[in-house]
Every structure is written in C-alpha cells, then in structure tokens.
CSV table of C-alpha atoms in Angstrom, one decimal:
chain,number,residue,atom,x,y,z
A,6,UNK,CA,-16.2,-37.8,16.1
A,7,UNK,CA,-18.0,-41.1,16.8
A,8,UNK,CA,-17.4,-44.1,14.6
A,9,UNK,CA,-20.1,-44.8,12.0
A,10,UNK,CA,-22.8,-47.2,12.9
A,11,UNK,CA,-22.7,-50.7,11.4
A,12,UNK,CA,-26.0,-52.3,10.5
A,13,UNK,CA,-26.3,-56.1,10.7
A,14,UNK,CA,-29.1,-58.6,11.7
A,15,UNK,CA,-27.8,-58.5,15.2
A,16,UNK,CA,-27.9,-54.7,15.5
A,17,UNK,CA,-31.4,-54.8,14.2
A,18,UNK,CA,-32.5,-57.7,16.5
A,19,UNK,CA,-31.0,-56.2,19.6
A,20,UNK,CA,-31.5,-52.5,18.8
A,21,UNK,CA,-27.9,-51.6,19.3
A,22,UNK,CA,-25.5,-49.3,17.3
A,23,UNK,CA,-22.5,-51.6,16.9
A,24,UNK,CA,-22.3,-55.4,16.4
A,25,UNK,CA,-20.1,-56.0,19.5
A,26,UNK,CA,-21.1,-58.1,22.5
A,27,UNK,CA,-19.7,-58.4,26.0
A,28,UNK,CA,-20.3,-62.1,27.0
A,29,UNK,CA,-21.1,-63.0,30.6
A,30,UNK,CA,-17.8,-63.6,32.5
A,31,UNK,CA,-18.1,-64.5,36.2
A,32,UNK,CA,-16.7,-61.7,38.5
A,33,UNK,CA,-15.9,-59.6,35.4
A,34,UNK,CA,-19.1,-58.9,33.5
A,35,UNK,CA,-20.7,-57.0,36.4
A,36,UNK,CA,-23.3,-54.2,36.2
A,37,UNK,CA,-20.7,-51.5,35.6
A,38,UNK,CA,-19.0,-53.2,32.7
A,39,UNK,CA,-22.3,-54.3,31.2
A,40,UNK,CA,-23.6,-50.7,31.3
A,41,UNK,CA,-20.3,-49.3,29.9
A,42,UNK,CA,-20.5,-51.7,26.9
A,43,UNK,CA,-24.1,-50.9,26.2
A,44,UNK,CA,-23.5,-47.2,26.5
A,45,UNK,CA,-20.6,-47.5,24.0
A,46,UNK,CA,-23.1,-48.9,21.5
A,47,UNK,CA,-22.6,-52.6,22.0
A,48,UNK,CA,-24.6,-55.0,24.1
A,49,UNK,CA,-23.4,-56.0,27.6
A,50,UNK,CA,-24.4,-59.3,29.1
A,51,UNK,CA,-24.4,-59.7,32.9
A,52,UNK,CA,-22.7,-62.8,34.4
A,53,UNK,CA,-25.1,-64.4,36.9
A,54,UNK,CA,-23.1,-67.5,37.8
A,55,UNK,CA,-21.8,-66.0,41.1
A,56,UNK,CA,-25.1,-64.3,41.9
A,57,UNK,CA,-28.1,-65.4,43.9
A,58,UNK,CA,-31.6,-64.3,43.1
A,59,UNK,CA,-31.5,-61.1,45.1
A,60,UNK,CA,-28.1,-60.1,43.8
A,61,UNK,CA,-29.3,-60.7,40.2
A,62,UNK,CA,-32.3,-58.5,40.7
A,63,UNK,CA,-30.2,-55.8,42.3
A,64,UNK,CA,-27.6,-56.0,39.4
A,65,UNK,CA,-30.4,-55.6,36.8
A,66,UNK,CA,-31.7,-52.5,38.6
A,67,UNK,CA,-28.2,-51.1,38.8
A,68,UNK,CA,-27.7,-51.5,35.1
A,69,UNK,CA,-30.9,-49.7,34.4
A,70,UNK,CA,-29.7,-46.8,36.5
A,71,UNK,CA,-26.5,-46.5,34.4
A,72,UNK,CA,-27.9,-47.0,30.9
A,73,UNK,CA,-31.1,-46.9,28.9
A,74,UNK,CA,-29.6,-49.1,26.2
A,75,UNK,CA,-30.3,-52.8,25.5
A,76,UNK,CA,-28.5,-55.4,27.7
A,77,UNK,CA,-28.7,-59.0,28.6
A,78,UNK,CA,-28.0,-61.6,31.3
A,79,UNK,CA,-26.3,-64.9,31.0
A,80,UNK,CA,-27.8,-68.2,32.3
A,81,UNK,CA,-25.6,-71.3,32.3
A,82,UNK,CA,-28.5,-73.7,32.9
A,83,UNK,CA,-26.3,-76.6,34.0
A,84,UNK,CA,-25.2,-74.7,37.1
A,85,UNK,CA,-27.1,-74.4,40.4
A,86,UNK,CA,-29.2,-71.3,40.7
A,87,UNK,CA,-29.3,-70.6,37.0
A,88,UNK,CA,-33.0,-71.4,36.6
A,89,UNK,CA,-33.9,-69.1,39.5
A,90,UNK,CA,-31.8,-66.3,38.1
A,91,UNK,CA,-33.4,-66.7,34.6
A,92,UNK,CA,-36.8,-66.3,36.3
A,93,UNK,CA,-35.7,-63.1,37.9
A,94,UNK,CA,-34.5,-61.8,34.5
A,95,UNK,CA,-37.9,-62.6,33.0
A,96,UNK,CA,-39.7,-60.9,35.8
A,97,UNK,CA,-37.5,-57.8,35.3
A,98,UNK,CA,-38.1,-58.1,31.5
A,99,UNK,CA,-34.4,-58.1,30.6
A,100,UNK,CA,-34.3,-57.5,26.8
A,101,UNK,CA,-31.8,-60.3,26.0
A,102,UNK,CA,-31.4,-63.7,27.7
A,103,UNK,CA,-28.2,-65.6,26.8
A,104,UNK,CA,-28.6,-69.3,27.4
A,105,UNK,CA,-25.8,-71.9,27.6
A,106,UNK,CA,-25.3,-75.5,28.6
A,107,UNK,CA,-29.0,-76.5,28.8
A,108,UNK,CA,-32.4,-76.5,27.2
A,109,UNK,CA,-34.1,-73.2,27.3
A,110,UNK,CA,-37.4,-73.7,25.6
A,111,UNK,CA,-39.3,-72.6,28.7
A,112,UNK,CA,-37.2,-69.4,28.8
A,113,UNK,CA,-37.9,-68.6,25.2
A,114,UNK,CA,-41.6,-69.2,25.6
A,115,UNK,CA,-41.9,-66.8,28.5
A,116,UNK,CA,-39.5,-64.2,27.1
A,117,UNK,CA,-41.3,-64.1,23.7
A,118,UNK,CA,-44.8,-64.4,25.1
A,119,UNK,CA,-44.6,-62.0,28.1
A,120,UNK,CA,-42.6,-59.0,26.8
A,121,UNK,CA,-41.1,-59.7,23.4
A,122,UNK,CA,-37.5,-60.2,24.6
A,123,UNK,CA,-34.9,-62.0,22.6
A,124,UNK,CA,-33.0,-65.3,23.3
A,125,UNK,CA,-29.4,-65.7,22.4
A,126,UNK,CA,-28.1,-69.3,22.8
A,127,UNK,CA,-24.4,-70.2,23.0
A,128,UNK,CA,-23.4,-73.3,21.1
A,129,UNK,CA,-20.3,-75.0,19.7
A,130,UNK,CA,-21.5,-77.2,16.9
A,131,UNK,CA,-24.3,-77.8,14.4
A,132,UNK,CA,-26.1,-80.3,16.6
A,133,UNK,CA,-26.4,-77.9,19.5
A,134,UNK,CA,-27.3,-75.1,17.1
A,135,UNK,CA,-30.3,-77.1,15.8
A,136,UNK,CA,-31.4,-77.9,19.3
A,137,UNK,CA,-31.2,-74.3,20.3
A,138,UNK,CA,-33.3,-73.2,17.4
A,139,UNK,CA,-35.8,-75.9,18.1
A,140,UNK,CA,-36.0,-74.5,21.6
A,141,UNK,CA,-36.9,-71.0,20.4
A,142,UNK,CA,-33.5,-69.2,20.1
A,143,UNK,CA,-33.6,-66.0,18.1
A,144,UNK,CA,-29.9,-65.9,17.5
A,145,UNK,CA,-26.8,-68.1,18.1
A,146,UNK,CA,-23.5,-67.3,19.7
A,147,UNK,CA,-20.9,-69.6,18.2
A,148,UNK,CA,-17.9,-70.3,20.5
A,149,UNK,CA,-14.8,-71.3,18.6
A,150,UNK,CA,-11.8,-73.3,19.9
A,151,UNK,CA,-9.8,-70.0,20.4
A,152,UNK,CA,-12.2,-68.7,23.1
A,153,UNK,CA,-11.5,-68.3,26.8
A,154,UNK,CA,-13.1,-70.8,29.1
A,155,UNK,CA,-15.4,-73.3,27.4
A,156,UNK,CA,-14.9,-73.1,23.7
A,157,UNK,CA,-15.7,-75.9,21.3
A,158,UNK,CA,-13.5,-78.3,19.3
A,159,UNK,CA,-13.8,-76.3,16.0
A,160,UNK,CA,-12.0,-73.0,15.3
A,161,UNK,CA,-14.0,-69.9,14.5
A,162,UNK,CA,-12.6,-69.8,11.0
A,163,UNK,CA,-14.5,-73.0,10.2
A,164,UNK,CA,-17.4,-72.9,12.7
A,165,UNK,CA,-18.8,-69.5,11.6
A,166,UNK,CA,-19.2,-70.2,7.8
A,167,UNK,CA,-20.3,-73.8,8.5
A,168,UNK,CA,-23.2,-72.8,10.8
A,169,UNK,CA,-24.1,-69.7,8.8
A,170,UNK,CA,-24.4,-71.9,5.7
A,171,UNK,CA,-26.4,-74.5,7.5
A,172,UNK,CA,-28.8,-71.9,9.1
A,173,UNK,CA,-28.7,-68.9,6.7
A,174,UNK,CA,-31.7,-67.2,8.2
A,175,UNK,CA,-30.3,-67.1,11.8
A,176,UNK,CA,-28.4,-64.1,13.1
A,177,UNK,CA,-24.9,-65.2,14.5
A,178,UNK,CA,-22.6,-63.8,17.1
A,179,UNK,CA,-19.0,-65.1,16.7
A,180,UNK,CA,-17.0,-65.7,19.8
A,181,UNK,CA,-13.4,-67.0,20.1
A,182,UNK,CA,-10.3,-65.2,18.8
A,183,UNK,CA,-11.8,-61.7,18.3
A,184,UNK,CA,-10.3,-58.6,19.9
A,185,UNK,CA,-9.9,-55.9,17.3
A,186,UNK,CA,-11.5,-54.4,14.1
A,187,UNK,CA,-9.8,-56.8,11.8
A,188,UNK,CA,-11.5,-59.7,13.7
A,189,UNK,CA,-14.9,-58.0,13.4
A,190,UNK,CA,-14.4,-57.4,9.7
A,191,UNK,CA,-13.3,-61.0,9.3
A,192,UNK,CA,-16.2,-62.4,11.3
A,193,UNK,CA,-18.7,-60.5,9.2
A,194,UNK,CA,-17.0,-61.8,6.0
A,195,UNK,CA,-17.3,-65.3,7.3
A,196,UNK,CA,-21.1,-65.0,7.8
A,197,UNK,CA,-21.4,-63.6,11.4
A,198,UNK,CA,-23.5,-60.6,12.3
A,199,UNK,CA,-21.5,-59.6,15.4
A,200,UNK,CA,-18.6,-60.6,17.6
A,201,UNK,CA,-18.3,-61.3,21.3
A,202,UNK,CA,-15.1,-60.1,22.8
A,203,UNK,CA,-14.7,-61.5,26.4
A,204,UNK,CA,-11.0,-61.4,26.8
A,205,UNK,CA,-10.6,-58.0,25.2
A,206,UNK,CA,-13.4,-56.3,27.3
A,207,UNK,CA,-11.9,-57.9,30.4
A,208,UNK,CA,-8.8,-55.8,29.9
A,209,UNK,CA,-10.4,-52.4,30.0
A,210,UNK,CA,-10.5,-49.7,32.7
A,211,UNK,CA,-14.1,-50.4,33.7
A,212,UNK,CA,-13.6,-54.2,34.0
A,213,UNK,CA,-13.7,-55.7,37.5
A,214,UNK,CA,-10.8,-58.1,36.7
A,215,UNK,CA,-7.9,-57.6,39.1
A,216,UNK,CA,-5.5,-54.9,38.0
A,217,UNK,CA,-2.5,-57.2,38.3
A,218,UNK,CA,-4.2,-59.8,35.9
A,219,UNK,CA,-4.9,-57.0,33.4
A,220,UNK,CA,-1.3,-55.9,33.4
A,221,UNK,CA,0.0,-59.5,33.1
A,222,UNK,CA,-2.3,-60.3,30.2
A,223,UNK,CA,-1.7,-57.0,28.3
A,224,UNK,CA,2.1,-57.3,28.8
A,225,UNK,CA,4.3,-57.4,25.7
A,226,UNK,CA,5.7,-60.8,26.7
A,227,UNK,CA,2.3,-62.5,26.4
A,228,UNK,CA,1.4,-64.1,23.1
A,229,UNK,CA,-1.4,-66.2,21.5
A,230,UNK,CA,0.4,-69.3,22.6
A,231,UNK,CA,0.3,-68.6,26.4
A,232,UNK,CA,-2.8,-70.5,27.2
A,233,UNK,CA,-3.6,-74.0,28.3
A,234,UNK,CA,-6.6,-76.1,27.0
A,235,UNK,CA,-7.9,-79.2,28.8
A,236,UNK,CA,-10.8,-80.7,30.7
A,237,UNK,CA,-9.0,-81.6,34.0
A,238,UNK,CA,-9.2,-78.1,35.5
A,239,UNK,CA,-13.0,-77.7,35.9
A,240,UNK,CA,-14.6,-80.8,34.3
A,241,UNK,CA,-15.4,-79.2,30.9
A,242,UNK,CA,-12.7,-78.5,28.2
A,243,UNK,CA,-11.5,-75.0,29.0
A,244,UNK,CA,-8.9,-72.5,28.0
A,245,UNK,CA,-7.0,-70.7,30.7
A,246,UNK,CA,-3.9,-68.5,31.1
A,247,UNK,CA,-0.7,-70.5,31.1
A,248,UNK,CA,1.0,-70.5,34.5
A,249,UNK,CA,2.7,-73.1,36.7
A,250,UNK,CA,-0.5,-73.5,38.6
A,251,UNK,CA,-2.8,-74.0,35.6
A,252,UNK,CA,-0.3,-76.5,34.1
A,253,UNK,CA,-0.3,-78.4,37.3
A,254,UNK,CA,-4.1,-78.5,37.7
A,255,UNK,CA,-4.5,-79.7,34.1
A,256,UNK,CA,-2.3,-82.7,34.5
A,257,UNK,CA,-5.0,-84.9,36.1
A,258,UNK,CA,-8.5,-84.4,37.6
A,259,UNK,CA,-8.7,-83.9,41.4
A,260,UNK,CA,-9.7,-87.0,43.5
A,261,UNK,CA,-13.5,-87.5,43.8
A,262,UNK,CA,-13.8,-86.6,47.5
A,263,UNK,CA,-11.6,-83.5,47.1
A,264,UNK,CA,-13.9,-82.3,44.2
A,265,UNK,CA,-17.0,-82.8,46.3
A,266,UNK,CA,-15.6,-81.1,49.3
A,267,UNK,CA,-14.3,-78.1,47.3
A,268,UNK,CA,-17.6,-77.9,45.4
A,269,UNK,CA,-19.6,-77.7,48.6
A,270,UNK,CA,-17.2,-75.1,50.0
A,271,UNK,CA,-17.6,-73.0,46.8
A,272,UNK,CA,-21.4,-73.3,47.1
A,273,UNK,CA,-21.2,-72.0,50.6
A,274,UNK,CA,-19.0,-69.1,49.6
A,275,UNK,CA,-21.3,-68.2,46.8
A,276,UNK,CA,-24.4,-68.4,49.1
A,277,UNK,CA,-25.8,-71.4,47.1
A,278,UNK,CA,-27.9,-73.5,49.5
A,279,UNK,CA,-26.7,-77.1,49.7
A,280,UNK,CA,-30.3,-78.3,49.2
A,281,UNK,CA,-29.9,-77.1,45.6
A,282,UNK,CA,-26.7,-79.1,45.1
A,283,UNK,CA,-27.2,-82.4,46.9
A,284,UNK,CA,-30.3,-83.7,45.0
A,285,UNK,CA,-28.5,-83.3,41.7
A,286,UNK,CA,-25.5,-85.3,43.0
A,287,UNK,CA,-27.9,-88.1,43.8
A,288,UNK,CA,-30.2,-88.2,40.8
A,289,UNK,CA,-28.0,-86.8,38.0
A,290,UNK,CA,-24.5,-88.0,39.0
A,291,UNK,CA,-22.8,-87.5,35.6
A,292,UNK,CA,-23.9,-84.0,35.1
A,293,UNK,CA,-23.5,-83.0,38.7
A,294,UNK,CA,-20.0,-84.4,38.9
A,295,UNK,CA,-19.1,-81.9,36.1
A,296,UNK,CA,-20.8,-79.2,38.1
A,297,UNK,CA,-18.9,-80.3,41.2
A,298,UNK,CA,-15.6,-80.1,39.3
A,299,UNK,CA,-16.5,-76.6,38.2
A,300,UNK,CA,-17.4,-75.7,41.7
A,301,UNK,CA,-14.1,-77.1,42.9
A,302,UNK,CA,-12.3,-74.8,40.4
A,303,UNK,CA,-14.1,-71.7,41.7
A,304,UNK,CA,-11.6,-71.1,44.4
A,305,UNK,CA,-8.7,-71.0,41.9
A,306,UNK,CA,-10.6,-68.8,39.5
A,307,UNK,CA,-11.5,-66.3,42.3
A,308,UNK,CA,-7.9,-66.1,43.4
A,309,UNK,CA,-6.8,-64.9,40.0
A,310,UNK,CA,-9.9,-62.9,38.8
A,311,UNK,CA,-10.7,-61.1,42.1
A,312,UNK,CA,-7.4,-61.2,44.1
A,313,UNK,CA,-5.0,-60.9,41.2
A,314,UNK,CA,-3.1,-63.9,42.5
A,315,UNK,CA,-1.4,-65.2,39.4
A,316,UNK,CA,0.9,-67.7,41.3
A,317,UNK,CA,-1.9,-69.6,43.0
A,318,UNK,CA,-5.0,-68.8,40.9
A,319,UNK,CA,-6.2,-69.7,37.4
A,320,UNK,CA,-7.5,-67.2,34.9
A,321,UNK,CA,-9.8,-67.9,32.0
A,322,UNK,CA,-8.4,-66.2,28.8
A,323,UNK,CA,-8.6,-66.7,25.1
A,324,UNK,CA,-5.9,-67.0,22.5
A,325,UNK,CA,-6.8,-63.4,21.6
A,326,UNK,CA,-4.6,-62.3,24.5
A,327,UNK,CA,-1.9,-62.2,21.8
A,328,UNK,CA,-3.8,-59.2,20.3
A,329,UNK,CA,-4.2,-57.3,23.6
A,330,UNK,CA,-1.5,-54.7,24.4
A,331,UNK,CA,-3.2,-52.0,26.4
A,332,UNK,CA,-5.9,-51.2,28.9
A,333,UNK,CA,-8.3,-48.6,27.3
A,334,UNK,CA,-11.7,-47.5,28.4
A,335,UNK,CA,-14.6,-49.4,26.9
A,336,UNK,CA,-15.7,-46.5,24.7
A,337,UNK,CA,-12.2,-46.0,23.4
A,338,UNK,CA,-12.0,-49.7,22.6
A,339,UNK,CA,-15.3,-49.8,20.8
A,340,UNK,CA,-14.6,-46.7,18.7
A,341,UNK,CA,-11.1,-48.1,17.8
A,342,UNK,CA,-12.6,-51.5,16.8
A,343,UNK,CA,-15.4,-50.0,14.6
A,344,UNK,CA,-13.0,-47.5,12.9
A,345,UNK,CA,-10.5,-50.3,12.2
A,346,UNK,CA,-13.2,-52.7,10.9
A,347,UNK,CA,-14.5,-50.0,8.6
A,348,UNK,CA,-11.1,-49.2,7.3
A,349,UNK,CA,-10.1,-52.9,6.8
A,350,UNK,CA,-13.4,-53.6,5.0
A,351,UNK,CA,-12.8,-50.7,2.6
A,352,UNK,CA,-9.3,-51.8,1.8
A,353,UNK,CA,-10.4,-55.4,1.3
A,354,UNK,CA,-13.1,-54.3,-1.0
A,355,UNK,CA,-10.7,-52.3,-3.0
A,356,UNK,CA,-8.2,-55.1,-3.1
A,357,UNK,CA,-10.8,-57.4,-4.5
A,358,UNK,CA,-11.5,-55.0,-7.4
A,359,UNK,CA,-14.0,-52.8,-5.8
A,360,UNK,CA,-16.9,-54.9,-6.9
A,361,UNK,CA,-16.2,-54.3,-10.6
A,362,UNK,CA,-16.6,-57.3,-12.9
A,363,UNK,CA,-14.2,-58.0,-15.6
A,364,UNK,CA,-15.6,-57.1,-19.0
C-alpha cells in the first residue's frame, strides 16, 4: 500500500506527490536516478555540471522516456558551460530550473514567459535569498551547514525558521542534514515545504555512485562526525567524507600553477573548450580562480564518485551519513520516509495535547 500523499506549497508548485527533492549531484544525479525519484513521487534534479550541451539535451530526452512526472535540472552559473546548459533546458521546456552560485534573472524571465516553468534557487543566507527573489525565483532551496559539498555557515535548525519568517510567502526546500522521515517532519515544523536529500539518495540502488563508496558510507562504523569541512579542497567551503586524502587536501590550497594546470586538464576531460575558460581567468580573476580550484578538485572527486577509489579520491557527503545504514531502492526509501514522517507527526501532535486547549 502506497504511503499517503503530503500536500505542501512545494507539492502544489511542482505538481508532485511527495515533498522530497533529489538535488543535482555531479556524476550521481543522472537521468536514471532523476527519473526514479520523480516516479517515486518526489522531484529529481539532473546534475549538468559534468555535461556539455549535447549531453544535457540527451539526458533530458532520456528522462522523459523514463517518466512523465515533473523533474528539473541544476545550473551552477559560476561554472563554465552552465549558461549554455540552462539555455538547452529552456529550449526543452524543463519544468523546474534549479539555479545556484549566480544571478538567474534572465533564466526566470524566459522560463516564466515561454512555458510557465518554475525556478528554484539555492541559497545559504537571507541576503542571497532576497537577491534570488528579486531575480524571479519561485521557491528557495536553503542549504544548511550540515549539507554535503557547499553548505552555508548556518545550520538548518536556524536557517529554515529564519528565512521562512523573513519570507513567509515563499515556498522553501530544506537541504542539509535530512535523510529520513523524522527529518522531513522536523523540516516542515520549522517552516519548510519540502526537503532535499542528496546524501541519502546517493546511497540507493539506482544511484550512479560507485558501489564501494555506497558500502563505505552506509557501513555501521560511519557516523555524523566522519566528515571534513573546509575551503582548501575546491576553493569554496565544502563538506566531504573524512579520509586520509581529504584531510591532506584540506590542510592548505594547492599552488597556483598546479591549480591552473589541473583545472585545464579537468576541462579537457569534461569536454569543456578552453576558450570558455581562458577569458574568465583574464577578466574575472577572483571568480575564475575559485572555478579553477573547483576544476582542479574534479579529478579527486571523479576517483571516488565514479571509480570508488576511497584511498586516492574525495567524496562529497553530508553529516546525514550518520543516518544512512542501508542501500534501498528509491521507491522503498521514499515510502519509508513518508510513512515515518506521517507517524512522527501524529505522535508529536498527540504529545503536544492533540491540539486541545486547556479550559
């Protein structure tokens, strides 16, 4: 028997059954995982960071062959190729565009005007939330400090109620620290309308993450403390799985020339033309140095995520790994989360007096 549907502003906005989102994770949130999450009643978001324009278009078409449910694509606008991939998504009329690290007013204008799609913008604080709304965002994804990869400075416990209080009319997706039904129930209580569960969905049967990494992360010896957070790995404060290699790489940033060399090498491997990288290095040095650092980190990320090389690679993971202890199918996971959230909410309601006021 399927878990009951849950109605929130996000399920209404995105026309999905459950308020659960798969965020775009490079080399993990591929067409198959996106479709699996959308078919299970959530919303899958395609990671386009590693994709060129043709690959993005092909992935969108593949998703549509596997599901008729709503889905989205992610566009990290700071990175080379993101603008071009966003244009492909608009041409293909993808229902939801998830923007991060950049101003997306032109995307919102086209998405809203050309086919009535929705824009979800990822932010980490009130200032960026206001900017996103000014640029036409329909909803916000709030990334707390607990999150894998590039979470903010503020924990989800404070970030969600703070932003929801400041912008009460805006639907909110909470990200960072959520991996089960208790988290979903808590997020809704704090003012969110849905949760994004990157680390949890990465450890499912349909996920493209290397099997060895799935087994390591879901192993009983792993806890919420087994992550490393710092800015020296890829230029932006990031949370990764604790290992000898991730500890070593976070001690200090790589030398400038090493960063540039590795960034160009990563661009070549990802089929990003150098003419898209070099002008930025010249005219926007500060931003492009961050991009170069991120590009330099790509090799380490691919070793872990694709090859399962824990010893030499680095894996993005959130503190929610302490809540992950198995490798279910996506549908099994979603059903479990919704049933648990419903049960927890009912018990919490009863514990608080069932809504009865004292006479």
